[in-house]
PDB file of C-alpha atoms in Angstrom:
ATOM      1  CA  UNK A  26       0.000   0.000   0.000  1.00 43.00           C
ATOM      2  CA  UNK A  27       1.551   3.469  -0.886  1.00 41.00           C
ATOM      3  CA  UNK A  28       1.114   6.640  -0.061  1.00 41.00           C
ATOM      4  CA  UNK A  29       1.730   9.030   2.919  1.00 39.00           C
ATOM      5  CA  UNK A  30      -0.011   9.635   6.253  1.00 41.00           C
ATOM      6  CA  UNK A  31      -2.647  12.455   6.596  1.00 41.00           C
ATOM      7  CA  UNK A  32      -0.036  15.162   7.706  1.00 53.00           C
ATOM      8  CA  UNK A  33       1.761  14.341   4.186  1.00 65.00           C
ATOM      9  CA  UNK A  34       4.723  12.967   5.978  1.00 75.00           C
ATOM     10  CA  UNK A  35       6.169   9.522   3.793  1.00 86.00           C
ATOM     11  CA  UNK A  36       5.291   6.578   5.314  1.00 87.00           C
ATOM     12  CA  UNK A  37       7.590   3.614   6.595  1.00 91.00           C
ATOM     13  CA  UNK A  38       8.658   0.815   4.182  1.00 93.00           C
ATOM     14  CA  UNK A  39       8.298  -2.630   3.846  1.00 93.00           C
ATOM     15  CA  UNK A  40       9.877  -4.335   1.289  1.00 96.00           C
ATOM     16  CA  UNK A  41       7.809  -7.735   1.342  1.00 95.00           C
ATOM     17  CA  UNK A  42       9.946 -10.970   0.040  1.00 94.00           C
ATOM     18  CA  UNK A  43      10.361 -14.379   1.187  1.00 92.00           C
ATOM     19  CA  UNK A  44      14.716 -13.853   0.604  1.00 93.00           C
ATOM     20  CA  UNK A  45      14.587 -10.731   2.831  1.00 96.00           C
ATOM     21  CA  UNK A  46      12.018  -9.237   4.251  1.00 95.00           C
ATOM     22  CA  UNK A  47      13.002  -5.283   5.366  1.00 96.00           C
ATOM     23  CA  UNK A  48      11.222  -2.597   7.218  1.00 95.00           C
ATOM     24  CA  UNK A  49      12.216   1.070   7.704  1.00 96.00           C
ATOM     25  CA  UNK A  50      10.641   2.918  10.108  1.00 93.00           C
ATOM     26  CA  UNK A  51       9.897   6.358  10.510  1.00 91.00           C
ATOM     27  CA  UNK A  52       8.409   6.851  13.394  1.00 85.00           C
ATOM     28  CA  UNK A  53       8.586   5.933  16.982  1.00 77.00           C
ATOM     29  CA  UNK A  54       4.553   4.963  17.186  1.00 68.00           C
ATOM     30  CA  UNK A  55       5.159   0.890  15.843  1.00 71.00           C
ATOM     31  CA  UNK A  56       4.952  -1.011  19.388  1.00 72.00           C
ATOM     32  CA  UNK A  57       6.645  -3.821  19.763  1.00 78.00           C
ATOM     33  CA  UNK A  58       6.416  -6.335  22.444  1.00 73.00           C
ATOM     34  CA  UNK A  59       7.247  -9.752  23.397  1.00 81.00           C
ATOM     35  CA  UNK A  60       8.317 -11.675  19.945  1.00 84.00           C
ATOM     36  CA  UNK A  61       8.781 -15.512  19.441  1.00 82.00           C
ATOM     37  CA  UNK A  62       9.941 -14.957  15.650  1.00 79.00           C
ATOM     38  CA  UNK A  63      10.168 -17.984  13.099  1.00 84.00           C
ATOM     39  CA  UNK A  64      12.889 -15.831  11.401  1.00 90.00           C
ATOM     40  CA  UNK A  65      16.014 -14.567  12.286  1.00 94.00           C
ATOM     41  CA  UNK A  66      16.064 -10.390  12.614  1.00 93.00           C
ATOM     42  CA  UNK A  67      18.476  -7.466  12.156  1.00 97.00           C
ATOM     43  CA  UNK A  68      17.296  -4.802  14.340  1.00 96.00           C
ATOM     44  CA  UNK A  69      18.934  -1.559  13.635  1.00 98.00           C
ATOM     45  CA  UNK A  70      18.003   1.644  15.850  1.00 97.00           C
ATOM     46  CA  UNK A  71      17.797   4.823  13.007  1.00 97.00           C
ATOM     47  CA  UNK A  72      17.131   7.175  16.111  1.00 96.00           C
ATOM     48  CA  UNK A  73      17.374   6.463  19.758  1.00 96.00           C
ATOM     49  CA  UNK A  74      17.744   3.277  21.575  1.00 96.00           C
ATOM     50  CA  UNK A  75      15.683   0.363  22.601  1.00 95.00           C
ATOM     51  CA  UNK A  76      15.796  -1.959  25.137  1.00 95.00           C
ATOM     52  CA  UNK A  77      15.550  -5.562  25.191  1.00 94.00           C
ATOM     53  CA  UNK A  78      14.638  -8.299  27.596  1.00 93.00           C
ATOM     54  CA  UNK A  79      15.301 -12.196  26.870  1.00 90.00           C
ATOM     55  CA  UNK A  80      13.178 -14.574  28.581  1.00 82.00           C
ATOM     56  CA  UNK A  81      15.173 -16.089  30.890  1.00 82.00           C
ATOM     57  CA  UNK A  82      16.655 -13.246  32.357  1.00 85.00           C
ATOM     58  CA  UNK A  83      15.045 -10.073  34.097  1.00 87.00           C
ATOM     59  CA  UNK A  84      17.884  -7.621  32.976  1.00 90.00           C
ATOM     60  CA  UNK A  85      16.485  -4.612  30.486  1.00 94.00           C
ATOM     61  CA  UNK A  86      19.761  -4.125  27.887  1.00 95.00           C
ATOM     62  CA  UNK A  87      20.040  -1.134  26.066  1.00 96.00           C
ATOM     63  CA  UNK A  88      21.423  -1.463  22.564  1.00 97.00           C
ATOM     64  CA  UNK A  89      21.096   0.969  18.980  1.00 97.00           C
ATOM     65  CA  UNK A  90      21.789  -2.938  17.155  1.00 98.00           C
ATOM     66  CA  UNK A  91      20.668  -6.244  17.702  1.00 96.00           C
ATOM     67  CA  UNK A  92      20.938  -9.761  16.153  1.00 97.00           C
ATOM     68  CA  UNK A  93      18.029 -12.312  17.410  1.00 93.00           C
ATOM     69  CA  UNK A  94      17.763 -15.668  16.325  1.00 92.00           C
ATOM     70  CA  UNK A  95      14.863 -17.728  14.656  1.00 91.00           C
ATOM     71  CA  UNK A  96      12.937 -19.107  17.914  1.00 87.00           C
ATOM     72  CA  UNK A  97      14.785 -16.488  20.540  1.00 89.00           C
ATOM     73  CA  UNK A  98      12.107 -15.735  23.134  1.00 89.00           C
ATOM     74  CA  UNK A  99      12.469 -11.530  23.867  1.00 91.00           C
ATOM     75  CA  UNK A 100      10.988  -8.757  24.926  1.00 92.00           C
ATOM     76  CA  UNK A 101      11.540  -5.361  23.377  1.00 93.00           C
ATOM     77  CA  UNK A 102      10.713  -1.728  24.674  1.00 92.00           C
ATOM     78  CA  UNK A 103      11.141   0.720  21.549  1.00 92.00           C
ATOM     79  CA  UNK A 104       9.128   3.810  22.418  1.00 91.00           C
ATOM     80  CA  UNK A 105      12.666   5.740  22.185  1.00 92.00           C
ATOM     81  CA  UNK A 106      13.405   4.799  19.022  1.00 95.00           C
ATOM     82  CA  UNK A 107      13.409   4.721  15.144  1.00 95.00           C
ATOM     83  CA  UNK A 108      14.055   1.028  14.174  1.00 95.00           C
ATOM     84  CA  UNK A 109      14.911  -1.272  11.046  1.00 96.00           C
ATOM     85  CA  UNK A 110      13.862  -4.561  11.096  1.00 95.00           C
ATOM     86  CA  UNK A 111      15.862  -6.988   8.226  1.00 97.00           C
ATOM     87  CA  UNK A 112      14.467 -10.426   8.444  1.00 95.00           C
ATOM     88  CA  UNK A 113      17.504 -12.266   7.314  1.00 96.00           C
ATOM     89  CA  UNK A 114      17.275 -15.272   4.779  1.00 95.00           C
ATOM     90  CA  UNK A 115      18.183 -18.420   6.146  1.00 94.00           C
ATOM     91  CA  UNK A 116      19.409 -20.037   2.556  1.00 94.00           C
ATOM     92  CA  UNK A 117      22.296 -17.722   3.032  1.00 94.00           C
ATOM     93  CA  UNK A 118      24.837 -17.242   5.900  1.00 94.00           C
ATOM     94  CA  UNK A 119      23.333 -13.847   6.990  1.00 95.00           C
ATOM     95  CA  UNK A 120      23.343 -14.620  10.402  1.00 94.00           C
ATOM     96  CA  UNK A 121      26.665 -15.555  10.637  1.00 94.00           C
ATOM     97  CA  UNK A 122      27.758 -12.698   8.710  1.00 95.00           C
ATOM     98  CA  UNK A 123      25.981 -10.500  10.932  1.00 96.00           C
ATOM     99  CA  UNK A 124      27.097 -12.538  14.171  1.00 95.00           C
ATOM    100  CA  UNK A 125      31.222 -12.258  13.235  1.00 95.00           C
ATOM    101  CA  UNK A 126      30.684  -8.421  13.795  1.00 96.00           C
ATOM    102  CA  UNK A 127      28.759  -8.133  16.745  1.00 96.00           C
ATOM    103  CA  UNK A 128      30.819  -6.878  20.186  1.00 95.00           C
ATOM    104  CA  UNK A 129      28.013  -8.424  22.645  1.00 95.00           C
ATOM    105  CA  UNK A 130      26.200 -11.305  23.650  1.00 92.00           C
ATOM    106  CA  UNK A 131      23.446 -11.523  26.480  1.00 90.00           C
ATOM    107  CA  UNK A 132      21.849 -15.294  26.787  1.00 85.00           C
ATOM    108  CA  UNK A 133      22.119 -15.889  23.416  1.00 85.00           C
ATOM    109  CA  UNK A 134      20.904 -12.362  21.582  1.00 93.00           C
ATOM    110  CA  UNK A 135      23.866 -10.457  19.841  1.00 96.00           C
ATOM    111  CA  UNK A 136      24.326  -6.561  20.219  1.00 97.00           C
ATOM    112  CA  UNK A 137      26.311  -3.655  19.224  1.00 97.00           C
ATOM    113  CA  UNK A 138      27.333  -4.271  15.866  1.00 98.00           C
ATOM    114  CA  UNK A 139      30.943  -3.824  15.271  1.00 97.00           C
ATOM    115  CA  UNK A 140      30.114  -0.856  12.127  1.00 97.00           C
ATOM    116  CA  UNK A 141      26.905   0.391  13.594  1.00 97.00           C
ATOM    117  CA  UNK A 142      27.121   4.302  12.322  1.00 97.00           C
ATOM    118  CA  UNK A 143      27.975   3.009   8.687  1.00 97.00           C
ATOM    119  CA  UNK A 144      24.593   0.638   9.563  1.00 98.00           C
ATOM    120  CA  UNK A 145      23.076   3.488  10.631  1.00 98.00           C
ATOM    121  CA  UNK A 146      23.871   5.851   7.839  1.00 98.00           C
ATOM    122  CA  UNK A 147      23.610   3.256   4.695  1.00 98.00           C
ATOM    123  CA  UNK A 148      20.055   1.775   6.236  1.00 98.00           C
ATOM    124  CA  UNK A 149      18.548   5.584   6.395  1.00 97.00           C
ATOM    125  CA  UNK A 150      19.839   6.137   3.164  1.00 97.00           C
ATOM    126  CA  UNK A 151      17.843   2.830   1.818  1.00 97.00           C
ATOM    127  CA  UNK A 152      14.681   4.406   3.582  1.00 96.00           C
ATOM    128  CA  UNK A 153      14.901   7.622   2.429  1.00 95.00           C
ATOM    129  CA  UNK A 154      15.399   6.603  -1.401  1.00 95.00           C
ATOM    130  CA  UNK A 155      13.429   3.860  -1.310  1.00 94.00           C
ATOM    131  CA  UNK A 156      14.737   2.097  -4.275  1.00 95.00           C
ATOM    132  CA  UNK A 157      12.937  -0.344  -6.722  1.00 95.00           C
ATOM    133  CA  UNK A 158      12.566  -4.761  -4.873  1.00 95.00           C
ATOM    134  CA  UNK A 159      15.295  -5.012  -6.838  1.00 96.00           C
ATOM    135  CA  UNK A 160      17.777  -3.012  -6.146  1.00 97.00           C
ATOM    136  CA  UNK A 161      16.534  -2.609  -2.157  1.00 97.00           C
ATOM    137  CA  UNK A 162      17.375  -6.346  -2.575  1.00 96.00           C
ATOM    138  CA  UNK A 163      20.831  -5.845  -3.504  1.00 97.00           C
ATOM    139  CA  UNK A 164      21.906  -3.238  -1.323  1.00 97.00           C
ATOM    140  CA  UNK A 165      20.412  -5.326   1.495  1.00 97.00           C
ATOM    141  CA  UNK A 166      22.931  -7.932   0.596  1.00 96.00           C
ATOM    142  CA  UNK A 167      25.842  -5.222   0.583  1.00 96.00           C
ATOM    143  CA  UNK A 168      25.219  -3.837   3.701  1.00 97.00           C
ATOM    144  CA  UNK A 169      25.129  -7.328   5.169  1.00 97.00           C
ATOM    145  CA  UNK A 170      27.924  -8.850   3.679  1.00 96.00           C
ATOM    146  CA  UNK A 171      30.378  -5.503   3.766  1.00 95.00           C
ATOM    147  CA  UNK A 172      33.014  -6.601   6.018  1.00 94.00           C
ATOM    148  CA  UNK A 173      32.798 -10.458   5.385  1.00 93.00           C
ATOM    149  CA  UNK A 174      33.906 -12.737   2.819  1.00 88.00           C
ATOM    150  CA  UNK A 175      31.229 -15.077   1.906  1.00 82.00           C
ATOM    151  CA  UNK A 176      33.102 -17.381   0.402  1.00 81.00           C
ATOM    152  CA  UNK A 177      34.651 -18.512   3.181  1.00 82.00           C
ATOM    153  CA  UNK A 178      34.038 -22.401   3.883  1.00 78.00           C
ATOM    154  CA  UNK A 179      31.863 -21.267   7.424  1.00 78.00           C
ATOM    155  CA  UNK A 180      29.180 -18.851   5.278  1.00 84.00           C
ATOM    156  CA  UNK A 181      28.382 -21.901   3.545  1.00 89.00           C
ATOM    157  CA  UNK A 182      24.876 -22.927   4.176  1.00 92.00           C
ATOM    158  CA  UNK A 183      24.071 -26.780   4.070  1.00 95.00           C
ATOM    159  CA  UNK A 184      22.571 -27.703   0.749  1.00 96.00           C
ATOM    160  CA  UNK A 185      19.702 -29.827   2.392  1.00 97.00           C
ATOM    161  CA  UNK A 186      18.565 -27.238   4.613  1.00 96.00           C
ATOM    162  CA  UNK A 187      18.592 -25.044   1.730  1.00 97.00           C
ATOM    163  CA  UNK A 188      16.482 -27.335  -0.278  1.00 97.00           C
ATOM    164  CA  UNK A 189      14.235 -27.564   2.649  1.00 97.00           C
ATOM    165  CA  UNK A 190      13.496 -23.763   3.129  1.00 97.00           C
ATOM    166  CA  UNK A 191      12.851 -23.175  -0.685  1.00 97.00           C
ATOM    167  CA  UNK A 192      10.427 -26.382  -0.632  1.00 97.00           C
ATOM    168  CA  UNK A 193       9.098 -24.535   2.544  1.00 97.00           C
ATOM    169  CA  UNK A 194       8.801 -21.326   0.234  1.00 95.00           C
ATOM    170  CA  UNK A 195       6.986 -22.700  -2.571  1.00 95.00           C
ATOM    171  CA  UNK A 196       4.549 -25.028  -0.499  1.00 96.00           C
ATOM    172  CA  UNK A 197       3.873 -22.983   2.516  1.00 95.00           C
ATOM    173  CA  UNK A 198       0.438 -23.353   2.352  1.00 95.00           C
ATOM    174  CA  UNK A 199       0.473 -27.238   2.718  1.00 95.00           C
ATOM    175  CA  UNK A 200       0.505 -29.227   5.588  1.00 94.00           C
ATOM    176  CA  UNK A 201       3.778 -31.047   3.970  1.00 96.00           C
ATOM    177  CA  UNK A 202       4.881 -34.092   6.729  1.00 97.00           C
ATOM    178  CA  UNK A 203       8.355 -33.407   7.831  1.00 97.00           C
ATOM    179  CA  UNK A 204       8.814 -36.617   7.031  1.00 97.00           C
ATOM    180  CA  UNK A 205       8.288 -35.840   2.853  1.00 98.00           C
ATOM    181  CA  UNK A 206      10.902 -33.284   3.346  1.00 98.00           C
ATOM    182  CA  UNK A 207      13.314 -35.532   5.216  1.00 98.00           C
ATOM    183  CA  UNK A 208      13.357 -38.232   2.129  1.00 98.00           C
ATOM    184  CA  UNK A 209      14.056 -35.466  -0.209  1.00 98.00           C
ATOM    185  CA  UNK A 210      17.432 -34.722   1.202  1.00 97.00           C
ATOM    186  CA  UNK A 211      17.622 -38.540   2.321  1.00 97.00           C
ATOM    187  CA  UNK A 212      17.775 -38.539   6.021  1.00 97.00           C
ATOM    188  CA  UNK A 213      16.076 -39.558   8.960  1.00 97.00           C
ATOM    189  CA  UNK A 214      13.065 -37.163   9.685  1.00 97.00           C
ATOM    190  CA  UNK A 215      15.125 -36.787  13.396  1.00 97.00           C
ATOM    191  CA  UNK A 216      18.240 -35.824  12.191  1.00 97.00           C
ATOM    192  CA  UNK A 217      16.641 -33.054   9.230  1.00 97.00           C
ATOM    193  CA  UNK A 218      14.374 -31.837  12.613  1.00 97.00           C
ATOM    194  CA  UNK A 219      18.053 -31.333  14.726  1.00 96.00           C
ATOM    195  CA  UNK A 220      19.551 -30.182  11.346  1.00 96.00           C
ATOM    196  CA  UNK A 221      16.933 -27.733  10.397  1.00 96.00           C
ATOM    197  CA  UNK A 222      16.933 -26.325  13.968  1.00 94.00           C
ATOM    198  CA  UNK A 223      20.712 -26.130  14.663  1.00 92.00           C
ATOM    199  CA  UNK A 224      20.819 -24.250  11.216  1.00 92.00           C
ATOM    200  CA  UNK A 225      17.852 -22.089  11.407  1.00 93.00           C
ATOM    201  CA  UNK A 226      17.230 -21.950  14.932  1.00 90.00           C
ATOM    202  CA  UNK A 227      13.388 -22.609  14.949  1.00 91.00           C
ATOM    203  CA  UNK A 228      11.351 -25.920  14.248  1.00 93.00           C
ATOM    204  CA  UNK A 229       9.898 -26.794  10.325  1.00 95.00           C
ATOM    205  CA  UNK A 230       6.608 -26.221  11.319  1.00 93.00           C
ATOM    206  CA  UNK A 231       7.021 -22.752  13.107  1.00 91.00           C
ATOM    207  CA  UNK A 232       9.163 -21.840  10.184  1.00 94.00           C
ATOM    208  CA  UNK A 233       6.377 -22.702   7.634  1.00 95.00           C
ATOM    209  CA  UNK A 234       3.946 -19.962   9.416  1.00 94.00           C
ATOM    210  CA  UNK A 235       6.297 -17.584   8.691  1.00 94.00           C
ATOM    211  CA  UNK A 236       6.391 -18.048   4.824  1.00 95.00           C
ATOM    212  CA  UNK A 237       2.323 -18.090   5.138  1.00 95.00           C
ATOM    213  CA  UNK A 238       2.649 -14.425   6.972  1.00 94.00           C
ATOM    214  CA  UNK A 239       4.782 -13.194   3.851  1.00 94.00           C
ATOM    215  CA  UNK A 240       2.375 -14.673   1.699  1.00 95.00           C
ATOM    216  CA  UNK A 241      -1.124 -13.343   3.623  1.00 94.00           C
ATOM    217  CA  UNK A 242       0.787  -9.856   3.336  1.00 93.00           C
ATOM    218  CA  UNK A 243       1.204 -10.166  -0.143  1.00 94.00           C
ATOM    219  CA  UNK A 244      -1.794 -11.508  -1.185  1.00 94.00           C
ATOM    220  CA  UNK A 245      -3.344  -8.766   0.491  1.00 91.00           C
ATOM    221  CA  UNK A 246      -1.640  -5.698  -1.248  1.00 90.00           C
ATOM    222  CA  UNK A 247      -2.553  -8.023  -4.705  1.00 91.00           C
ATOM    223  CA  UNK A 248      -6.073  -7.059  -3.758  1.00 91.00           C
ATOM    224  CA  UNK A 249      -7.540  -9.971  -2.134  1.00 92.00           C
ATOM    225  CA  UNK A 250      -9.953  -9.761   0.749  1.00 92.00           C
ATOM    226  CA  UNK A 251      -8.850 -10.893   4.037  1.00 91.00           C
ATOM    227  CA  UNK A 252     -10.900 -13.993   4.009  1.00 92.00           C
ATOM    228  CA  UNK A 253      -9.172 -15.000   0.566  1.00 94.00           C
ATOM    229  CA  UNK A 254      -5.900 -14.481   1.748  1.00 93.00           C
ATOM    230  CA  UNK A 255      -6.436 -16.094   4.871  1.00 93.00           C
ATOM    231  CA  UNK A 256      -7.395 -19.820   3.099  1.00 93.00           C
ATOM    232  CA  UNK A 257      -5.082 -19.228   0.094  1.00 94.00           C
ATOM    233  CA  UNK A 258      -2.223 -19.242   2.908  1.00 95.00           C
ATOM    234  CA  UNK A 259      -3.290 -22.097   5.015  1.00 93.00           C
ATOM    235  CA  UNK A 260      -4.349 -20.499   8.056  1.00 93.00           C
ATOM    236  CA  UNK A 261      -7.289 -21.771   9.691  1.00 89.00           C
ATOM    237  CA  UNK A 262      -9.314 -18.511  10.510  1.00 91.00           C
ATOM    238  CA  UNK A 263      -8.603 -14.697  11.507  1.00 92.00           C
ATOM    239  CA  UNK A 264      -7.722 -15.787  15.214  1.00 92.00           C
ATOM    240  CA  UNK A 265      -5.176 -18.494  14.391  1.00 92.00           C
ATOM    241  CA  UNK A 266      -3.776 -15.226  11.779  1.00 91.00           C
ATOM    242  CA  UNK A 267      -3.142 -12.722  14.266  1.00 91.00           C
ATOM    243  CA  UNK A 268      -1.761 -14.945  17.345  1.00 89.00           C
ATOM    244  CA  UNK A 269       1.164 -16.069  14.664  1.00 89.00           C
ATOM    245  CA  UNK A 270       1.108 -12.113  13.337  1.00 88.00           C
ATOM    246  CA  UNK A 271       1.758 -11.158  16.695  1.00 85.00           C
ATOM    247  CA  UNK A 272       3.611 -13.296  17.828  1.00 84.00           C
ATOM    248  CA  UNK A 273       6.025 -13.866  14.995  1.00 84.00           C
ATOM    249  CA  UNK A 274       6.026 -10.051  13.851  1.00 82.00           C
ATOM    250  CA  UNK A 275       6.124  -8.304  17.130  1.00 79.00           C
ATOM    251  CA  UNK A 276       3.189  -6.421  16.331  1.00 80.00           C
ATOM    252  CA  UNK A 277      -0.307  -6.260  16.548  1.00 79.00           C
ATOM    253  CA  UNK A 278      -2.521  -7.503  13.781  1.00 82.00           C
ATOM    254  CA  UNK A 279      -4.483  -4.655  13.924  1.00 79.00           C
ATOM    255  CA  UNK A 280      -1.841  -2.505  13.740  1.00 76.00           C
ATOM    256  CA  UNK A 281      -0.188  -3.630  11.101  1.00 77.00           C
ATOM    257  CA  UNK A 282      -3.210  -3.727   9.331  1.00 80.00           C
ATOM    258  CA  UNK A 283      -4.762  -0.285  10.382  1.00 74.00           C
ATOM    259  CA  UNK A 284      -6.335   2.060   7.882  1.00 73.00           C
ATOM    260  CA  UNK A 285      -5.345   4.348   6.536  1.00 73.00           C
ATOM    261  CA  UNK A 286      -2.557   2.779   5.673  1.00 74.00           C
ATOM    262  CA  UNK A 287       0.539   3.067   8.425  1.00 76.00           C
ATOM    263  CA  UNK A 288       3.551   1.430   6.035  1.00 83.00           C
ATOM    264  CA  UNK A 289       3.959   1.840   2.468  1.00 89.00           C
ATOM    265  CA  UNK A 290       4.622  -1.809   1.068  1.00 91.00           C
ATOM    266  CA  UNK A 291       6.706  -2.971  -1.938  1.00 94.00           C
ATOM    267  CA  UNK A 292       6.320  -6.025  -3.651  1.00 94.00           C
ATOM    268  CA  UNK A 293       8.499  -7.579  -6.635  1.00 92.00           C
ATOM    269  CA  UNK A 294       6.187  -7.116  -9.550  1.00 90.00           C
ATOM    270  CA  UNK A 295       6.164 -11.124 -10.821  1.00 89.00           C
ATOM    271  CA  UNK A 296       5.363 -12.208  -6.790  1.00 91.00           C
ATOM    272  CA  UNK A 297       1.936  -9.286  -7.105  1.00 88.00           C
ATOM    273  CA  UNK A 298       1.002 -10.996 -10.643  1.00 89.00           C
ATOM    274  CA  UNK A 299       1.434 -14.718  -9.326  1.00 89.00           C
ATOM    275  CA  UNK A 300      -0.507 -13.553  -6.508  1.00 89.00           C
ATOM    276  CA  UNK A 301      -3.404 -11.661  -8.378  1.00 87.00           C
ATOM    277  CA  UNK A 302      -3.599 -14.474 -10.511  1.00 84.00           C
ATOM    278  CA  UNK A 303      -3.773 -17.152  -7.854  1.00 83.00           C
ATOM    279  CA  UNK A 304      -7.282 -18.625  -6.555  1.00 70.00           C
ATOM    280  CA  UNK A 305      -8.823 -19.746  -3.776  1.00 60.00           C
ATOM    281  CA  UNK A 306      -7.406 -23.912  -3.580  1.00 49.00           C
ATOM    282  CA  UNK A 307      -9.691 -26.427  -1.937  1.00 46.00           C
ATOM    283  CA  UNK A 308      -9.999 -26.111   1.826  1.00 45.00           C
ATOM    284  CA  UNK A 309      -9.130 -29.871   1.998  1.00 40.00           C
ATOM    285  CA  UNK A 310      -5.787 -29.343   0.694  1.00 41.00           C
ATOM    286  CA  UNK A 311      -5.029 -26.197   3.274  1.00 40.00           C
ATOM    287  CA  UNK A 312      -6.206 -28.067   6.787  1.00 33.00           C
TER     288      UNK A 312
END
């Protein structure tokens, strides 16, 4: 959705893809709270600071960068600030990447990025230009990768698991045994479960729902109705929707979804035509 708010100020983006997802806020009004994400973010403060809280501690940190893991369990207090959010792509080694430059570590989640004022400066200069899915795409990777060679032997990503996240892309809206997936990279549906999670960080299943949120969003901007998107994505209803919106995203269903509009989204043009295109499939093939 594009546009700008009713004071004519531009609105936040969102560039929407299953690779990398990327938001750029600003304004200090997008709540966050407790987050149990099925992806791994890139939390980047343009303005101020936040705090975070993990769950098995009681200690508030305050950080301007922060690096938390598919499945970490946190709680975050941004009212102070501006923030970025890059959902990283788990087919590549951008956590790792990422995790190499980071000076801090509190039960498990990674602060204080090594370069954080170059962050800073080159992810408010992808906001405030807001290039084409494209090129957003490719300067995501830059930023990411700028003081790391990825072709070193440990930013290597195991070829199963990567077979098993883009089968999880294109089939996100089927129930798919983990099981099926286990004999397509031949090996024991235990050992792909302990592989997928030591390399991703969060179980199959959970990471499914978070393909199905990528998808709902961008069915939605295609032009479907809610109900539509809902089904063609495999959730079950508009409850079971906004507790994994929530809980994966931070952020409230309704908030996200507020209108007018509060974030402008963009979408790579052949993902809106597959999208507008696609039709509602057969509820038995979605429960």
């Amino acid at each position: 959705t594009a546009g700008s708010d009713m004071n004519n100020q531009p609105l936040p983006v969102i560039y929407i893809s299953t690779k990398r997802t990327i938001y750029l806020g600003r304004s200090y009004h997008l709540p966050l709270r407790e987050v149990n994400s099925g992806a791994t973010w890139l939390l980047t403060c343009l303005e101020g600071c936040i705090k975070f809280r993990v769950s098995s501690s009681n200690q508030w940190v305050t950080a301007k960068s922060l690096l938390i893991s598919a499945g970490t369990k946190i709680s975050i207090d941004n009212k102070d600030a501006i923030i970025s959010v890059c959902y990283l792509d788990p087919s590549q080694a951008d956590y790792q990447a990422i995790k190499v430059n980071m000076r801090s570590v509190n039960n498990g989640v990674y602060y204080n990025y090594q370069h954080e004022t170059q962050l800073i400066s080159d992810l408010t200069m992808l906001r405030d230009t807001a290039p084409d899915f494209d090129e957003a795409q490719e300067k995501m990777e830059n930023i990411i990768y700028a003081h790391v060679d990825k072709r070193q032997d440990k930013f290597q990503v195991d070829p199963r698991i990567q077979h098993v996240i883009y089968r999880l892309k294109k089939t996100a809206e089927l129930n798919i045994p983990v099981k099926d997936f286990a004999k397509e990279v031949a090996i024991s549906e235990s050992g792909l479960i302990k592989l997928f999670r030591k390399n991703v960080g969060t179980p199959i299943r959970k990471h499914r729902l978070w393909y199905r949120l990528l998808n709902f969003i961008t069915y939605k901007v295609a032009g479907k109705s809610t109900a539509e998107a809902i089904s063609l994505t495999g959730f079950s209803d508009i409850s079971h929707l906004s507790k994994c919106y929530s809980s994966l995203f931070g952020i409230p269903f309704s908030v996200a979804f507020a209108q007018p509009a509060t974030m402008r989204c963009i979408i790579s043009d052949s993902e809106l035509e597959k999208a507008s295109m696609t039709h509602t499939l057969p509820q038995a093939m979605v429960s």
